[in-house]
PDB file of C-alpha atoms in Angstrom:
ATOM      1  CA  LYS A   1     101.492-170.131 -56.462  1.00  0.00           C
ATOM      2  CA  PHE A   2     103.356-167.157 -55.003  1.00  0.00           C
ATOM      3  CA  TYR A   3     101.149-164.644 -53.207  1.00  0.00           C
ATOM      4  CA  ILE A   4     101.446-161.082 -54.511  1.00  0.00           C
ATOM      5  CA  PRO A   5      99.716-158.708 -52.097  1.00  0.00           C
ATOM      6  CA  GLN A   6      97.636-155.778 -53.252  1.00  0.00           C
ATOM      7  CA  LEU A   7      99.518-152.710 -52.125  1.00  0.00           C
ATOM      8  CA  PRO A   8      97.840-149.295 -51.900  1.00  0.00           C
ATOM      9  CA  VAL A   9      98.735-146.622 -54.434  1.00  0.00           C
ATOM     10  CA  ALA A  10     100.041-144.477 -51.559  1.00  0.00           C
ATOM     11  CA  LEU A  11     103.111-146.761 -51.546  1.00  0.00           C
ATOM     12  CA  LEU A  12     103.746-146.536 -55.297  1.00  0.00           C
ATOM     13  CA  ASP A  13     106.752-144.194 -55.102  1.00  0.00           C
ATOM     14  CA  ASP A  14     108.363-146.316 -52.382  1.00  0.00           C
ATOM     15  CA  VAL A  15     107.712-149.532 -54.296  1.00  0.00           C
ATOM     16  CA  ARG A  16     109.145-147.988 -57.471  1.00  0.00           C
ATOM     17  CA  GLY A  17     112.286-147.048 -55.544  1.00  0.00           C
ATOM     18  CA  CYS A  18     112.714-150.606 -54.287  1.00  0.00           C
ATOM     19  CA  VAL A  19     112.063-152.173 -57.695  1.00  0.00           C
ATOM     20  CA  GLU A  20     114.408-149.701 -59.381  1.00  0.00           C
ATOM     21  CA  PHE A  21     117.178-150.750 -56.970  1.00  0.00           C
ATOM     22  CA  TYR A  22     117.287-154.146 -58.697  1.00  0.00           C
ATOM     23  CA  ASP A  23     115.773-153.606 -62.126  1.00  0.00           C
ATOM     24  CA  ARG A  24     115.566-150.133 -63.656  1.00  0.00           C
ATOM     25  CA  ASP A  25     113.580-151.352 -66.651  1.00  0.00           C
ATOM     26  CA  ALA A  26     110.849-152.925 -64.513  1.00  0.00           C
ATOM     27  CA  VAL A  27     109.833-149.575 -63.003  1.00  0.00           C
ATOM     28  CA  GLY A  28     107.898-148.761 -66.171  1.00  0.00           C
ATOM     29  CA  GLU A  29     105.755-151.878 -65.668  1.00  0.00           C
ATOM     30  CA  LEU A  30     104.363-150.573 -62.380  1.00  0.00           C
ATOM     31  CA  GLY A  31     101.155-148.607 -62.367  1.00  0.00           C
ATOM     32  CA  GLU A  32      97.873-148.183 -60.558  1.00  0.00           C
ATOM     33  CA  ARG A  33      94.324-149.390 -60.968  1.00  0.00           C
ATOM     34  CA  ASP A  34      91.390-149.129 -58.579  1.00  0.00           C
ATOM     35  CA  GLY A  35      93.588-147.727 -55.799  1.00  0.00           C
ATOM     36  CA  ALA A  36      96.125-150.568 -55.929  1.00  0.00           C
ATOM     37  CA  ILE A  37      99.590-150.979 -57.425  1.00  0.00           C
ATOM     38  CA  ILE A  38      99.681-153.193 -60.509  1.00  0.00           C
ATOM     39  CA  GLY A  39     102.605-154.800 -62.324  1.00  0.00           C
ATOM     40  CA  LEU A  40     104.321-156.327 -59.294  1.00  0.00           C
ATOM     41  CA  THR A  41     105.783-159.774 -59.824  1.00  0.00           C
ATOM     42  CA  SER A  42     106.859-162.442 -57.366  1.00  0.00           C
ATOM     43  CA  LYS A  43     110.440-161.411 -58.136  1.00  0.00           C
ATOM     44  CA  HIS A  44     109.683-157.829 -57.026  1.00  0.00           C
ATOM     45  CA  ILE A  45     108.060-159.026 -53.795  1.00  0.00           C
ATOM     46  CA  ILE A  46     111.034-161.258 -52.955  1.00  0.00           C
ATOM     47  CA  GLN A  47     113.464-158.414 -53.666  1.00  0.00           C
ATOM     48  CA  MET A  48     111.495-155.957 -51.523  1.00  0.00           C
ATOM     49  CA  ARG A  49     111.297-158.472 -48.694  1.00  0.00           C
ATOM     50  CA  TRP A  50     115.062-158.943 -48.875  1.00  0.00           C
ATOM     51  CA  LEU A  51     115.598-155.164 -48.739  1.00  0.00           C
ATOM     52  CA  MET A  52     113.319-154.885 -45.701  1.00  0.00           C
ATOM     53  CA  ILE A  53     115.041-157.696 -43.822  1.00  0.00           C
ATOM     54  CA  ASP A  54     118.482-156.360 -44.756  1.00  0.00           C
ATOM     55  CA  TYR A  55     117.524-152.912 -43.435  1.00  0.00           C
ATOM     56  CA  LEU A  56     116.129-154.361 -40.196  1.00  0.00           C
ATOM     57  CA  ASN A  57     119.220-156.534 -39.662  1.00  0.00           C
ATOM     58  CA  THR A  58     121.512-153.534 -40.179  1.00  0.00           C
ATOM     59  CA  LEU A  59     119.412-151.403 -37.836  1.00  0.00           C
ATOM     60  CA  GLU A  60     119.346-154.230 -35.269  1.00  0.00           C
ATOM     61  CA  ALA A  61     123.144-154.574 -35.390  1.00  0.00           C
ATOM     62  CA  THR A  62     123.550-150.822 -34.925  1.00  0.00           C
ATOM     63  CA  LEU A  63     121.039-150.515 -32.075  1.00  0.00           C
ATOM     64  CA  MET A  64     122.565-153.543 -30.351  1.00  0.00           C
ATOM     65  CA  PHE A  65     125.385-151.242 -29.200  1.00  0.00           C
ATOM     66  CA  TRP A  66     122.799-148.880 -27.675  1.00  0.00           C
ATOM     67  CA  TRP A  67     121.008-151.816 -26.053  1.00  0.00           C
ATOM     68  CA  GLN A  68     124.202-153.169 -24.511  1.00  0.00           C
ATOM     69  CA  GLY A  69     125.199-149.718 -23.301  1.00  0.00           C
ATOM     70  CA  THR A  70     128.483-149.704 -25.246  1.00  0.00           C
ATOM     71  CA  ALA A  71     127.535-146.849 -27.587  1.00  0.00           C
ATOM     72  CA  ASN A  72     127.137-143.176 -26.860  1.00  0.00           C
ATOM     73  CA  GLU A  73     123.489-143.451 -25.832  1.00  0.00           C
ATOM     74  CA  LYS A  74     122.725-139.762 -26.220  1.00  0.00           C
ATOM     75  CA  LEU A  75     124.102-139.743 -29.761  1.00  0.00           C
ATOM     76  CA  MET A  76     122.276-142.956 -30.741  1.00  0.00           C
ATOM     77  CA  GLU A  77     118.983-141.716 -29.307  1.00  0.00           C
ATOM     78  CA  HIS A  78     119.371-138.442 -31.183  1.00  0.00           C
ATOM     79  CA  GLU A  79     120.297-140.079 -34.509  1.00  0.00           C
ATOM     80  CA  PHE A  80     117.478-142.631 -34.357  1.00  0.00           C
ATOM     81  CA  SER A  81     114.852-140.427 -32.701  1.00  0.00           C
ATOM     82  CA  PHE A  82     112.782-140.544 -35.910  1.00  0.00           C
ATOM     83  CA  LEU A  83     111.999-144.194 -35.098  1.00  0.00           C
ATOM     84  CA  ARG A  84     110.162-143.106 -31.953  1.00  0.00           C
ATOM     85  CA  SER A  85     108.161-140.340 -33.579  1.00  0.00           C
ATOM     86  CA  GLU A  86     104.703-140.672 -35.037  1.00  0.00           C
ATOM     87  CA  SER A  87     105.942-139.563 -38.447  1.00  0.00           C
ATOM     88  CA  ASP A  88     105.402-141.447 -41.682  1.00  0.00           C
ATOM     89  CA  SER A  89     109.095-142.429 -41.707  1.00  0.00           C
ATOM     90  CA  SER A  90     108.853-144.325 -38.412  1.00  0.00           C
ATOM     91  CA  ARG A  91     105.673-146.336 -38.968  1.00  0.00           C
ATOM     92  CA  PRO A  92     107.080-148.784 -41.527  1.00  0.00           C
ATOM     93  CA  VAL A  93     109.870-149.850 -39.170  1.00  0.00           C
ATOM     94  CA  ARG A  94     107.399-150.530 -36.358  1.00  0.00           C
ATOM     95  CA  HIS A  95     105.100-152.458 -38.673  1.00  0.00           C
ATOM     96  CA  LEU A  96     107.967-154.527 -40.076  1.00  0.00           C
ATOM     97  CA  VAL A  97     109.278-155.406 -36.621  1.00  0.00           C
ATOM     98  CA  GLU A  98     105.779-156.510 -35.614  1.00  0.00           C
ATOM     99  CA  ALA A  99     105.316-158.477 -38.854  1.00  0.00           C
ATOM    100  CA  PHE A 100     108.656-160.277 -38.708  1.00  0.00           C
ATOM    101  CA  GLY A 101     108.455-160.739 -34.927  1.00  0.00           C
ATOM    102  CA  GLU A 102     109.554-158.456 -32.109  1.00  0.00           C
ATOM    103  CA  ASN A 103     111.663-161.251 -30.617  1.00  0.00           C
ATOM    104  CA  ASN A 104     113.684-161.396 -33.837  1.00  0.00           C
ATOM    105  CA  PHE A 105     114.737-157.765 -33.402  1.00  0.00           C
ATOM    106  CA  PRO A 106     115.197-157.307 -29.637  1.00  0.00           C
ATOM    107  CA  ALA A 107     117.379-154.179 -29.824  1.00  0.00           C
ATOM    108  CA  ILE A 108     114.988-152.360 -32.174  1.00  0.00           C
ATOM    109  CA  ASN A 109     112.053-153.443 -30.037  1.00  0.00           C
ATOM    110  CA  ALA A 110     113.767-152.241 -26.843  1.00  0.00           C
ATOM    111  CA  PHE A 111     114.668-148.927 -28.475  1.00  0.00           C
ATOM    112  CA  LEU A 112     111.099-148.340 -29.627  1.00  0.00           C
ATOM    113  CA  LYS A 113     109.655-149.240 -26.226  1.00  0.00           C
ATOM    114  CA  ALA A 114     112.231-147.266 -24.233  1.00  0.00           C
ATOM    115  CA  GLY A 115     110.769-144.013 -25.515  1.00  0.00           C
ATOM    116  CA  ALA A 116     112.397-141.071 -23.837  1.00  0.00           C
ATOM    117  CA  GLN A 117     114.350-143.150 -21.332  1.00  0.00           C
ATOM    118  CA  ARG A 118     118.025-142.388 -21.278  1.00  0.00           C
ATOM    119  CA  THR A 119     119.240-145.809 -20.179  1.00  0.00           C
ATOM    120  CA  ALA A 120     119.013-148.988 -22.165  1.00  0.00           C
ATOM    121  CA  PRO A 121     116.993-151.819 -20.640  1.00  0.00           C
ATOM    122  CA  GLU A 122     118.819-154.996 -19.744  1.00  0.00           C
ATOM    123  CA  PRO A 123     118.869-157.501 -22.600  1.00  0.00           C
ATOM    124  CA  ASP A 124     116.647-160.529 -22.046  1.00  0.00           C
ATOM    125  CA  PHE A 125     118.341-163.505 -23.679  1.00  0.00           C
ATOM    126  CA  HIS A 126     115.675-166.043 -22.706  1.00  0.00           C
TER     127      HIS A 126
END
């Protein structure tokens, strides 16, 4: 049986946005009960997981240029500074990288850990 996690109602708008991306009609099936989102199916979970991994892969490919020092570091650090903040928009990325494995996203991980440093750390390909 496919595991469907109980997600908090605080994520309902975000979950609706992800579900709507694939299936506009399914958005009406989502609701809340006892502080949790209801109406999610295994199909929705698989689609959301794909969106998360796709986003992380795109971000990883982009930050790889920063990591290798081939991009304009100042520009990249400015454009992606929200990832280093403590805002609500940065937390999901950190949590996803931790959940899917920091070693699977070395450029994102290096960017998050570099903080205010101006130079990219050397890639560790081991």
